[in-house]
Coordinates of C-alpha atoms in Angstrom, one line a residue:
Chain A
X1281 CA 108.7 96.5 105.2
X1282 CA 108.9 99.2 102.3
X1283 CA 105.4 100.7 102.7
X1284 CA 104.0 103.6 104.7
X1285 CA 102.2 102.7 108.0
X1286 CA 100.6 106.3 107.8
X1287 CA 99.0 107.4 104.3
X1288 CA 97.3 110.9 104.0
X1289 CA 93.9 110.9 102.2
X1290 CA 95.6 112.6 99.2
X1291 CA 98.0 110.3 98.9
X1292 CA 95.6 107.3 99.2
X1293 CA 92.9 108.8 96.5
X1294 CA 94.7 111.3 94.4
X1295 CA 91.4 111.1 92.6
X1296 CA 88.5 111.0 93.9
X1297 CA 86.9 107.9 92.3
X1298 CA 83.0 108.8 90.0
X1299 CA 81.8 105.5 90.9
X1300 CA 82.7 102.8 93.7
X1301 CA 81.9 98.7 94.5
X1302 CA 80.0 99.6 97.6
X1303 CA 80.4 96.0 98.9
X1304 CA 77.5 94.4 101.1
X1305 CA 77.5 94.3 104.9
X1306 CA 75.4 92.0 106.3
X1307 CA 75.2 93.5 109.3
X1308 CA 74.7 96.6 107.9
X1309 CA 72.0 95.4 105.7
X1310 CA 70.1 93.8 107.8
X1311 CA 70.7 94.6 111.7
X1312 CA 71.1 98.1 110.9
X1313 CA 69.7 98.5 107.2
X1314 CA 70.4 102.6 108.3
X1315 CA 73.9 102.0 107.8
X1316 CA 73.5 101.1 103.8
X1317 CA 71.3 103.6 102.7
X1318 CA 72.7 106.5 104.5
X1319 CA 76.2 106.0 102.7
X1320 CA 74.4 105.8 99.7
X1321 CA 72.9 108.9 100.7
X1322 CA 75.8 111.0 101.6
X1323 CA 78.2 109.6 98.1
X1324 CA 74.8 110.9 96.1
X1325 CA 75.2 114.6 97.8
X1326 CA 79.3 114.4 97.0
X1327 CA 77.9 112.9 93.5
X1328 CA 79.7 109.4 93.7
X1329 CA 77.9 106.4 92.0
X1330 CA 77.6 103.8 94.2
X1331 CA 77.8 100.3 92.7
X1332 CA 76.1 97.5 94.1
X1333 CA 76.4 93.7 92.8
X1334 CA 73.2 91.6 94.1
X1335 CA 76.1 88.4 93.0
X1336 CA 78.4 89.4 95.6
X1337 CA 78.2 87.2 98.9
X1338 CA 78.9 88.1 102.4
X1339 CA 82.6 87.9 103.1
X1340 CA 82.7 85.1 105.0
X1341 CA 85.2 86.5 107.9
X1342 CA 83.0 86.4 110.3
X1343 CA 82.4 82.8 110.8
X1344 CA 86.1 82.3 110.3
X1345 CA 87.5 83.9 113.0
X1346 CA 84.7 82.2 115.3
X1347 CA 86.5 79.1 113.7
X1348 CA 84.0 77.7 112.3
X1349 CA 85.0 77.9 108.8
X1350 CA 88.2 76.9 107.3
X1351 CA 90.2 79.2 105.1
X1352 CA 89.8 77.5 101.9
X1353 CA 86.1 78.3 102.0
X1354 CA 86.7 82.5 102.9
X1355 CA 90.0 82.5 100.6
X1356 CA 87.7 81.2 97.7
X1357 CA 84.7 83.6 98.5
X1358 CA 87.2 86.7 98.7
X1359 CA 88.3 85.6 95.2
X1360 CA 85.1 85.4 93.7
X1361 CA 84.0 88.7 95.7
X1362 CA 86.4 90.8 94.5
X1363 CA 86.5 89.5 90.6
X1364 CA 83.0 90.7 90.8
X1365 CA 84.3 94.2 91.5
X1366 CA 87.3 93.7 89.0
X1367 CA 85.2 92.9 86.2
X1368 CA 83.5 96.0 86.7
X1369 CA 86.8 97.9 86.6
X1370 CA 85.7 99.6 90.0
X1371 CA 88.1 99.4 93.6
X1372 CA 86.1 98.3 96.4
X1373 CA 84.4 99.9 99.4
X1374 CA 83.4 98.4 102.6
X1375 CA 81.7 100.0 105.2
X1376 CA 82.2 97.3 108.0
X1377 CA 85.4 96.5 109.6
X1378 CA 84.7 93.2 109.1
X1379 CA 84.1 93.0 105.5
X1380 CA 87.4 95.9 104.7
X1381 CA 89.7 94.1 107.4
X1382 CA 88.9 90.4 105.9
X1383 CA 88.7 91.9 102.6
X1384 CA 92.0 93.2 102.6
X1385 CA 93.8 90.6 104.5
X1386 CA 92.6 87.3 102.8
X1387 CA 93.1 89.4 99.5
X1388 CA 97.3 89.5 100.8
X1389 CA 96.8 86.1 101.9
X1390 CA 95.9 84.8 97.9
X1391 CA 98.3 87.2 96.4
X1392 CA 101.3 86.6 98.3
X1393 CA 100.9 82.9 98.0
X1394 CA 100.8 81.8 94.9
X1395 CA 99.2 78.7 95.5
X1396 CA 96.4 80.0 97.4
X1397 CA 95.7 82.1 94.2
X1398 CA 95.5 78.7 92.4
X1399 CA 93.7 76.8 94.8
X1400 CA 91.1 80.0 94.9
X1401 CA 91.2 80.3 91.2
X1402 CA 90.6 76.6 90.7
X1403 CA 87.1 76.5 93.0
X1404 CA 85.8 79.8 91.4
X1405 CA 86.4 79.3 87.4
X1406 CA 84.0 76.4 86.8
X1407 CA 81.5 79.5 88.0
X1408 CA 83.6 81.3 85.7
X1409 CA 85.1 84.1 87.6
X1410 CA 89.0 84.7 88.2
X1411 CA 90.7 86.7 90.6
X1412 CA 93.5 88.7 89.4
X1413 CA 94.6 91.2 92.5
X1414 CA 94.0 94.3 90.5
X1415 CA 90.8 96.0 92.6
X1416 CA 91.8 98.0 95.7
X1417 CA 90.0 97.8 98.9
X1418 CA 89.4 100.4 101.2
X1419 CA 86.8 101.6 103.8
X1420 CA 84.4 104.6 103.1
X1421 CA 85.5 106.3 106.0
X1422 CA 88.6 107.6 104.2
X1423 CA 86.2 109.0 101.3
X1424 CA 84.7 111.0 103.9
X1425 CA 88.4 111.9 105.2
X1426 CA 89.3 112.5 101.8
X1427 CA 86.0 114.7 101.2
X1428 CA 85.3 116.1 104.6
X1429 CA 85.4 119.7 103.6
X1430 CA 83.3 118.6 100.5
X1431 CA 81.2 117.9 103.7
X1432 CA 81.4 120.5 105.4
X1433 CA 80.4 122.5 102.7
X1434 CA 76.9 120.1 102.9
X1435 CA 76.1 120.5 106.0
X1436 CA 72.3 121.5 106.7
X1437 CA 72.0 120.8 110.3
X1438 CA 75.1 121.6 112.3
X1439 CA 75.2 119.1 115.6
X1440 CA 74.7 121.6 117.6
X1441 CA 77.8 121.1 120.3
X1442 CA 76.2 117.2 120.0
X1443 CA 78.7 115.3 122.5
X1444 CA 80.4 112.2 120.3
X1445 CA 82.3 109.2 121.5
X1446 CA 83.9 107.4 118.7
X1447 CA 84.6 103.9 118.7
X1448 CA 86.9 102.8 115.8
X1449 CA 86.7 99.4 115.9
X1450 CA 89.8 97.0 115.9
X1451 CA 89.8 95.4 112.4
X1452 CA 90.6 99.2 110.7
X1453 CA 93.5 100.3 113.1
X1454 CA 94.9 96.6 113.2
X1455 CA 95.8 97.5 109.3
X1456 CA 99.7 97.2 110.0
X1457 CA 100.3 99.8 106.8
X1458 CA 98.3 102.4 104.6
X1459 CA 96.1 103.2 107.3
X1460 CA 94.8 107.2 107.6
X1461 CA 96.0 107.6 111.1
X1462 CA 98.3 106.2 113.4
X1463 CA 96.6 103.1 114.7
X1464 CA 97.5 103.4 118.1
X1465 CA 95.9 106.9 118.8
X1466 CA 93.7 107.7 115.9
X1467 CA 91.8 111.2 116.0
X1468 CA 90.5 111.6 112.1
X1469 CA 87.1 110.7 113.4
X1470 CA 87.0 113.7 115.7
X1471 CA 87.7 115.6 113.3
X1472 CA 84.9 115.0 111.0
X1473 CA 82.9 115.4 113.6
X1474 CA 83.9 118.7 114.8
X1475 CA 84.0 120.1 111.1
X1476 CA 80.3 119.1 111.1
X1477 CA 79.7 121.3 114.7
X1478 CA 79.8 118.1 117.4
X1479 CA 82.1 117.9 120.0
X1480 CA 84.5 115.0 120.0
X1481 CA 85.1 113.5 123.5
X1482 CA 88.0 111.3 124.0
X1483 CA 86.5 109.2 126.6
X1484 CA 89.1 106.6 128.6
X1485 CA 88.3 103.2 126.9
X1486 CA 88.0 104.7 123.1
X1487 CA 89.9 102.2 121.8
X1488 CA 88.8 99.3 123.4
X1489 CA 87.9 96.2 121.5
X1490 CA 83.9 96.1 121.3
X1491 CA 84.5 92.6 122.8
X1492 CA 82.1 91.4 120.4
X1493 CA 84.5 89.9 117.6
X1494 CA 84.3 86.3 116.6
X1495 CA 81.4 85.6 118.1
X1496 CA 82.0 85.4 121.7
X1497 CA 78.4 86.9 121.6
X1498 CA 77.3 83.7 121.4
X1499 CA 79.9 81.5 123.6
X1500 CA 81.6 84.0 126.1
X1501 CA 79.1 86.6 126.8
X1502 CA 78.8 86.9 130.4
X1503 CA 83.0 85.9 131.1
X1504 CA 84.3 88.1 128.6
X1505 CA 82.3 90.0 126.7
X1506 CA 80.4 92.0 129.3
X1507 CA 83.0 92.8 131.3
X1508 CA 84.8 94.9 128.5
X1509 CA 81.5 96.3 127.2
X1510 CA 80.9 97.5 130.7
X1511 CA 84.1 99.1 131.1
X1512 CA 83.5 100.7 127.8
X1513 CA 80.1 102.0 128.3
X1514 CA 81.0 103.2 131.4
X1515 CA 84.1 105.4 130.5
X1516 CA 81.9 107.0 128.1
X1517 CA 79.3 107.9 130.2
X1518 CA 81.6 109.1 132.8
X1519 CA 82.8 112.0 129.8
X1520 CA 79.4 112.6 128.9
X1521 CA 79.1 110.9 126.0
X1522 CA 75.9 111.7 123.8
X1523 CA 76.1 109.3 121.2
X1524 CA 78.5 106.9 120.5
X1525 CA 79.5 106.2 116.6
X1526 CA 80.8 103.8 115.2
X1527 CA 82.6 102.5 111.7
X1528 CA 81.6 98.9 111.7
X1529 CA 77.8 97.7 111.8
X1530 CA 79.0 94.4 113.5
X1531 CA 81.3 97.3 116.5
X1532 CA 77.4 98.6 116.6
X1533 CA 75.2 95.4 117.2
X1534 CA 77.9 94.9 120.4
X1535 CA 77.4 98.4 121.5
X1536 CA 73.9 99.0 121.3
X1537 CA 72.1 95.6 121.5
X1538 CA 74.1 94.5 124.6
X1539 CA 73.1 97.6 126.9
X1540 CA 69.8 96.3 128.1
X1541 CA 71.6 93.0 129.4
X1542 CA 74.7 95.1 131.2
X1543 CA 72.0 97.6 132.9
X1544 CA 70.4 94.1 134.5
X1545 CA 73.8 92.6 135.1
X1546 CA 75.1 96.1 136.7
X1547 CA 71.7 97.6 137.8
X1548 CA 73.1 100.8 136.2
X1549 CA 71.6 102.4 133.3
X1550 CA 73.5 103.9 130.3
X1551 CA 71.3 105.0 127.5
X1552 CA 73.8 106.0 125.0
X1553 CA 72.9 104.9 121.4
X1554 CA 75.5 103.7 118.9
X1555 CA 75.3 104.3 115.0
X1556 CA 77.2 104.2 112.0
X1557 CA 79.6 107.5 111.8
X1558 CA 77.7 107.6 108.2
X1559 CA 74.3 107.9 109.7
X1560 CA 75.3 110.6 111.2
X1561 CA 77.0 112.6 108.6
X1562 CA 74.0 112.0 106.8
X1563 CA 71.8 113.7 109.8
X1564 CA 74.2 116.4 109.2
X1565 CA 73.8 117.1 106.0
X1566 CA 69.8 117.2 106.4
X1567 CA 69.1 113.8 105.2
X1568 CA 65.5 112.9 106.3
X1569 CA 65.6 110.9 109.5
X1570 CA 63.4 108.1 107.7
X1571 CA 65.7 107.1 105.7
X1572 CA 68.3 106.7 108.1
X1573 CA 66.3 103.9 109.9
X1574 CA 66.7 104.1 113.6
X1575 CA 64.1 102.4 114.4
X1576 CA 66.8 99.0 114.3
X1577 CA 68.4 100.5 117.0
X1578 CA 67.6 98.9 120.6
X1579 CA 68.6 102.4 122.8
X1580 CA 66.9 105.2 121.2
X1581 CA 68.1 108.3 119.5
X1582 CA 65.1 110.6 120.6
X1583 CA 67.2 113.1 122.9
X1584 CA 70.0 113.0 120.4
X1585 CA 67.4 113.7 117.2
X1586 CA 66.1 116.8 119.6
X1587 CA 69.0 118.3 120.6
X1588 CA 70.5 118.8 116.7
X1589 CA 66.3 119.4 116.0
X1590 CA 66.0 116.7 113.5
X1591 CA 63.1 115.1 115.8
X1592 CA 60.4 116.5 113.2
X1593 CA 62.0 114.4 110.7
X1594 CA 62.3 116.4 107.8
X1595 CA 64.4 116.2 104.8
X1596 CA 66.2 119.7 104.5
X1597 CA 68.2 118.9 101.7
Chain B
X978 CA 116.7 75.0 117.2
X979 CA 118.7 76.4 114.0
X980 CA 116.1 78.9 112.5
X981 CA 115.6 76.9 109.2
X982 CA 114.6 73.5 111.4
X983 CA 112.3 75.5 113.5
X984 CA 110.6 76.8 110.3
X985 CA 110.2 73.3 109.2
X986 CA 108.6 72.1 112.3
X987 CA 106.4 75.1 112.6
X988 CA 105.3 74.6 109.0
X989 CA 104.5 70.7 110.2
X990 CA 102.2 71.5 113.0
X991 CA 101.7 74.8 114.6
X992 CA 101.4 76.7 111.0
X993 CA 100.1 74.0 108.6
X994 CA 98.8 77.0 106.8
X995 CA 102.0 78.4 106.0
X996 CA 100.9 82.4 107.4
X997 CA 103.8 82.6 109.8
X998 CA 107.1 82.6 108.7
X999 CA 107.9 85.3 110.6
X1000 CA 106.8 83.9 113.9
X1001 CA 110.6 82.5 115.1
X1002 CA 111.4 86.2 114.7
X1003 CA 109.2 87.1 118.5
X1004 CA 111.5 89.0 120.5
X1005 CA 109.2 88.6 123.5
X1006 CA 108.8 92.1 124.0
X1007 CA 105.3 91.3 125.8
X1008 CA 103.2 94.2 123.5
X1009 CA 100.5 92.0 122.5
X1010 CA 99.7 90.9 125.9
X1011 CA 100.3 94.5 127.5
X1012 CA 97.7 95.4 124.7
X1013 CA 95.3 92.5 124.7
X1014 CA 91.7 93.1 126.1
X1015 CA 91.4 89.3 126.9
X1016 CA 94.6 88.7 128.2
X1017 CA 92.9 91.4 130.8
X1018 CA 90.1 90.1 131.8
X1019 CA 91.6 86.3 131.7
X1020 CA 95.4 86.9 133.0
X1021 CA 95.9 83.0 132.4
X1022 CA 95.8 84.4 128.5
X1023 CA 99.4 85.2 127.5
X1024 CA 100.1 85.9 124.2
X1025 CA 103.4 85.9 124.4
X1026 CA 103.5 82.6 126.7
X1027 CA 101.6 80.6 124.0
X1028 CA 104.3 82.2 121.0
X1029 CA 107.1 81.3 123.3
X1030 CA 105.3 77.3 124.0
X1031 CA 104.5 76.8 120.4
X1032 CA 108.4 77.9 119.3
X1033 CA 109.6 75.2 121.7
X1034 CA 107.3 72.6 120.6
X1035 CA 105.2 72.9 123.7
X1036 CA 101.9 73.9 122.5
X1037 CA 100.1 70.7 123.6
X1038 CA 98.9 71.9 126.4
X1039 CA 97.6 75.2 125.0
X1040 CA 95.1 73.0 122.7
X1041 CA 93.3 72.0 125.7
X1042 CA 93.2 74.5 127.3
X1043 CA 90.0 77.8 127.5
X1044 CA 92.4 80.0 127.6
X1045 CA 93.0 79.7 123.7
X1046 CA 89.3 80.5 123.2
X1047 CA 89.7 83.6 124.7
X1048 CA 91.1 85.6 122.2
X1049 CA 88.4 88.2 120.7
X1050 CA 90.2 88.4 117.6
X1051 CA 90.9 92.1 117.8
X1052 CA 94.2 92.1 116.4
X1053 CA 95.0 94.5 118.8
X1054 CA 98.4 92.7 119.5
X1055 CA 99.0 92.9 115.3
X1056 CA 98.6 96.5 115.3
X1057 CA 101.5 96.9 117.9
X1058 CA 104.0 94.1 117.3
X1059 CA 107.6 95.2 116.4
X1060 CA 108.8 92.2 114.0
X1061 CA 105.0 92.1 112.3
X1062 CA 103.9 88.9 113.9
X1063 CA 100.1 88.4 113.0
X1064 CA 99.3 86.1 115.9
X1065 CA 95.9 86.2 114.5
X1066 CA 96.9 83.6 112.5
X1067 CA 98.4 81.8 115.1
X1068 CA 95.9 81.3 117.3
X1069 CA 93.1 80.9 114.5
X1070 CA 95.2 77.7 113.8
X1071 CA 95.4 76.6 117.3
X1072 CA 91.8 76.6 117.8
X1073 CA 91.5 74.0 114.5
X1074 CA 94.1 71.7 115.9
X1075 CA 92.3 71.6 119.9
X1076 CA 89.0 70.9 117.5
X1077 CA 90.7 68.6 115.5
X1078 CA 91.8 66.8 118.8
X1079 CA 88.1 67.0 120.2
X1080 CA 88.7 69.9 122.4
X1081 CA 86.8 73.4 122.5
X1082 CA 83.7 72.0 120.6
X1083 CA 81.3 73.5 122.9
X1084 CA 83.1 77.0 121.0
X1085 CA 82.2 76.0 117.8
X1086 CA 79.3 74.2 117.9
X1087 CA 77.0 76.7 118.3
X1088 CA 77.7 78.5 115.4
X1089 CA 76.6 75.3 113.3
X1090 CA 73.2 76.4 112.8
X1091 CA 74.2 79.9 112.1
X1092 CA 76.3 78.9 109.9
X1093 CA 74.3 76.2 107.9
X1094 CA 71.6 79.1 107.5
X1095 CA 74.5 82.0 106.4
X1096 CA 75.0 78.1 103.8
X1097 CA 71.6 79.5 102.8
X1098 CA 71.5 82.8 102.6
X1099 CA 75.1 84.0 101.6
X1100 CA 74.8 86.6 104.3
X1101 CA 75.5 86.1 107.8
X1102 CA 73.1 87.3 110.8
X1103 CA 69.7 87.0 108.6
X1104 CA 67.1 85.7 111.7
X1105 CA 66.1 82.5 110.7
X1106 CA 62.5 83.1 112.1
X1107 CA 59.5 84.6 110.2
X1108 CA 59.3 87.5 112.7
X1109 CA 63.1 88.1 112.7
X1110 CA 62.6 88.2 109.1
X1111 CA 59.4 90.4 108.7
X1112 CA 61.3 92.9 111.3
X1113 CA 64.2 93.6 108.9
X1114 CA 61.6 93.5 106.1
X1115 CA 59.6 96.2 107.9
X1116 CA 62.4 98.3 108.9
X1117 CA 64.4 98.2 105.1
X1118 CA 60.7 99.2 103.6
X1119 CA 60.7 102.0 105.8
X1120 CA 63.9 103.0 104.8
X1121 CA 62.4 103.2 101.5
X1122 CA 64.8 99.8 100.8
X1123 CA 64.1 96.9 99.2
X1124 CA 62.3 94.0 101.6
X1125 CA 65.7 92.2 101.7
X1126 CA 69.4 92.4 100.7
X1127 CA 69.2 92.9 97.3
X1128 CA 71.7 89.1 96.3
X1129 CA 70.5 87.2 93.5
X1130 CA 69.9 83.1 93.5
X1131 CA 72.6 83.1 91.6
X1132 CA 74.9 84.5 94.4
X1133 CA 73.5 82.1 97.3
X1134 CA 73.7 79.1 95.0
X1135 CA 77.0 79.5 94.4
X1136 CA 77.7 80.6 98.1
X1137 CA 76.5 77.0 98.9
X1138 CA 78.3 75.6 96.3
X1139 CA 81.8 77.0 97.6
X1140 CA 80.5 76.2 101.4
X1141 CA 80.1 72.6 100.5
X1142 CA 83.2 72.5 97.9
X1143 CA 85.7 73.7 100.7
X1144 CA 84.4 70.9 103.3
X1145 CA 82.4 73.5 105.5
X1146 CA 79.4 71.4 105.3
X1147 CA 80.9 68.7 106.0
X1148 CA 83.1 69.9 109.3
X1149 CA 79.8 71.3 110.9
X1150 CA 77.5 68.2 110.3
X1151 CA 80.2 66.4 111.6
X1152 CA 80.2 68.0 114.8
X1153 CA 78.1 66.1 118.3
X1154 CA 75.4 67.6 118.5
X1155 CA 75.6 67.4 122.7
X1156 CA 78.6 70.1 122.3
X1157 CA 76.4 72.9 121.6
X1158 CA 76.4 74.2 125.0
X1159 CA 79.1 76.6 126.1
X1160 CA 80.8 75.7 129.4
X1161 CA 80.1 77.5 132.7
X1162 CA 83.0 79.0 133.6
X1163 CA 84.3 79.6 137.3
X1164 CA 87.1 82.4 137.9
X1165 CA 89.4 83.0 140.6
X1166 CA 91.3 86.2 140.7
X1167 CA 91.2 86.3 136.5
X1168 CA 91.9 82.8 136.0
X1169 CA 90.1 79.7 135.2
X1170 CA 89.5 77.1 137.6
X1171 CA 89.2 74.0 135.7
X1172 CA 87.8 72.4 139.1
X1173 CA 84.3 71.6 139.8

């Protein structure tokens, strides 16, 4: 138990890295396709190459924690994932929890076991890739950490006083060490958002689980899901939460795509939409509201695009 | 139970995967289930109960059980546990013994299709329909994005490949097709009532 549970951005990137493996998210490449192109977006304006691999897979971590995969299958596609990223000589980037929290977790797994490495080695070299350990993983939220008054200094279209929930999603904060903040009460988000001219609100159930892991979408909506969601959504509109954002497409599917069915179940209405923090850093720094494609989102972002007057659209780069 | 022995029984059964040596180290301090979003809506859930059962052997029951398929996978309990425990892990391996013993299908089963077509894709949550598909064509083009996730043939193929390599295939198609129907549930005050 040597390393640091808390690392300061400095200390994680002394350098700031030219170019990154921005790894895939399914989700947020095809629930929310917004997600992926804003991020490219933003690392363009802080003049970051963003790498993209159309070899790499999905990460698999999804389907194993609903159980229905085994670990040989994700340890082996985490191996071949990352030598993708390795033979590149470029440390990798996830912008779902999912993807960085299985990422980095299967990656211990294979190298602190030497015979998962094998085992993972042995399936991926007839492909002719081999995993080695050397690529880093981390989330692009601590670029933006790292880079926020790079940011700042972007910012086109203050939010205007724009009030933010943040939801941080469990599979960042459950990172036991090298995390930016301490995991149990985590405020780096906020403070993005307040360097950009939002206002933060720490509404009661911030932390809580989006109740949407592992699939109980599927198998446990009405028993377990809802109820949390409810309790969620609920908190936050009681604060007076504008917008909620989020760090994890998969956090966002459960926060926006579910509030239709809790308004029937609870005969209440909510209305707040969810989207990726990035998206709206991008809105921020005057990216054109086209290319941030809201239209995936199922509660819309009208009032919110008004209120920081990006509702024309424009790109005011 | 000497700590060595218990590490060798654990390693037989509870943690054929070998993730949990640290597990015999639980002080019972309770953190994960004071922090655990499902132990809250499903009190029966106990984190620490199920630790303390599967130390002294007693799991059995657990594998039966809901209550093991209750866990959101939140890590939650990770995040805050004083000796490191990942219990993650834990109950990740639970759930492949109770399907292993034919118990908790109707959790896993429907994921079978989902999963076959993820086989397919090498991305997970691509609709499998035309008009899911032309939706998430539309909205990318929009975007000014390529039509589709930009992953080569080359990527899927050898996605499959791995799936079917690793046995995946083969544990899904040899699921009954009849358990892909969640249960009903009933509650009273927080816990299940197995009862019709």
């Amino acid at each position: 138990m040597n390393h640091k549970r808390i690392v300061s951005p400095e200390e994680k990137f002394p350098k700031v890295p030219e170019s990154l493996f921005l790894f895939r998210s399914c989700t947020g490449s095809v629930e929310y396709p917004g997600t992926e192109n804003a991020i490219k977006e933003i690392l363009k304006l802080l003049g970051i190459k963003a790498v993209m691999d159309p070899d790499q897979t999905c990460c698999s971590g999804y389907l194993l924690t609903c159980s229905a995969y085994k670990p040989e299958f994700s340890l082996a596609v985490t191996a071949r994932n990352l030598s993708l990223a390795e033979r590149k000589d470029l440390d990798v980037f996830a912008f779902c929890n999912g993807c960085f929290g299985y990422l980095s977790e299967l990656a211990h797994i294979i190298l602190h076991n030497p015979d998962y490495k094998a085992m993972a080695n042995s399936v991926i070299a007839p492909m002719g890739y081999e995993f080695k350990g050397t690529a880093r993983i981390y989330h692009v939220q601590e670029l933006y950490r790292r880079l926020q008054s790079n940011l700042v200094a972007l910012v086109k279209r203050p939010l205007q006083g724009l009030r933010v929930g943040v939801h941080y999603g469990c599979h960042y904060l459950a990172r036991q060490y090298g995390i930016l903040d301490d995991g149990g009460y985590p405020s780096y988000i906020e403070d993005i958002i307040s360097s950009l001219g939002g206002t933060p609100v720490f509404y009661k159930e911030r932390q809580a689980c989006c109740g949407y892991a592992v699939g109980r979408g599927f198998t446990h909506k009405e028993n377990v899901v809802h109820p949390h969601l409810y309790s969620k959504l609920k908190s936050a509109r009681e604060e007076g939460v504008e917008i909620l954002v989020t760090v994890c497409p998969g956090c966002n599917t459960a926060l926006d795509r579910e509030q239709p069915a809790l308004s029937e179940r609870s005969g209440e209405k909510f209305g707040i939409p969810a989207i990726d923090v990035g998206q709206l850093i991008a809105l921020a720094l005057g990216v054109a509201v086209q290319k941030l494609g809201f239209k995936a989102n199922t509660v819309p972002l009208d009032e919110v695009l008004r209120k920081i007057s990006a509702d024309k659209g424009e790109n005011i780069q | 139970m000497a700590r060595e022995t218990l590490k060798d029984s654990l390693a037989g059964h509870a943690d054929g995967y070998k993730l949990l040596d640290n597990l015999s180290s639980c002080l019972g301090c309770g953190k994960c289930v004071g922090n655990c979003p499902a132990a809250r809506q499903t009190p029966s859930y106990n984190p620490r109960q199920i630790i303390r059962d599967v130390l002294n052997g007693a799991e059995e029951r657990w594998l039966k059980s809901e209550e093991i398929w209750r866990c959101l996978w939140c890590a939650g309990c990770y995040t805050l546990c004083p000796m490191d425990i990942s219990y993650p892990l834990l109950i990740m391996q639970l759930r492949y013994r109770a399907v292993e013993a034919g118990y908790g299908l109707q959790y896993i089963a429907p994921f079978k299709k989902f999963a076959m077509r993820a086989r397919e894709d090498g991305l997970t949550f691509a609709p499998g329909g035309s008009k899911g598909r032309e939706r998430v064509q539309g909205i990318r083009s929009g975007i000014g994005a390529s039509p589709w996730p930009e992953i080569s043939e080359k990527a899927k193929a050898e996605y499959t490949a791995l799936f079917d390599l690793c046995g995946v295939k083969r544990d899904l198609e040899g699921m009954p097709e009849d358990a892909a129907e969640p249960l009903d549930l009933n509650y009273l005050g927080g816990r299940i009532v197995y009862e019709p």
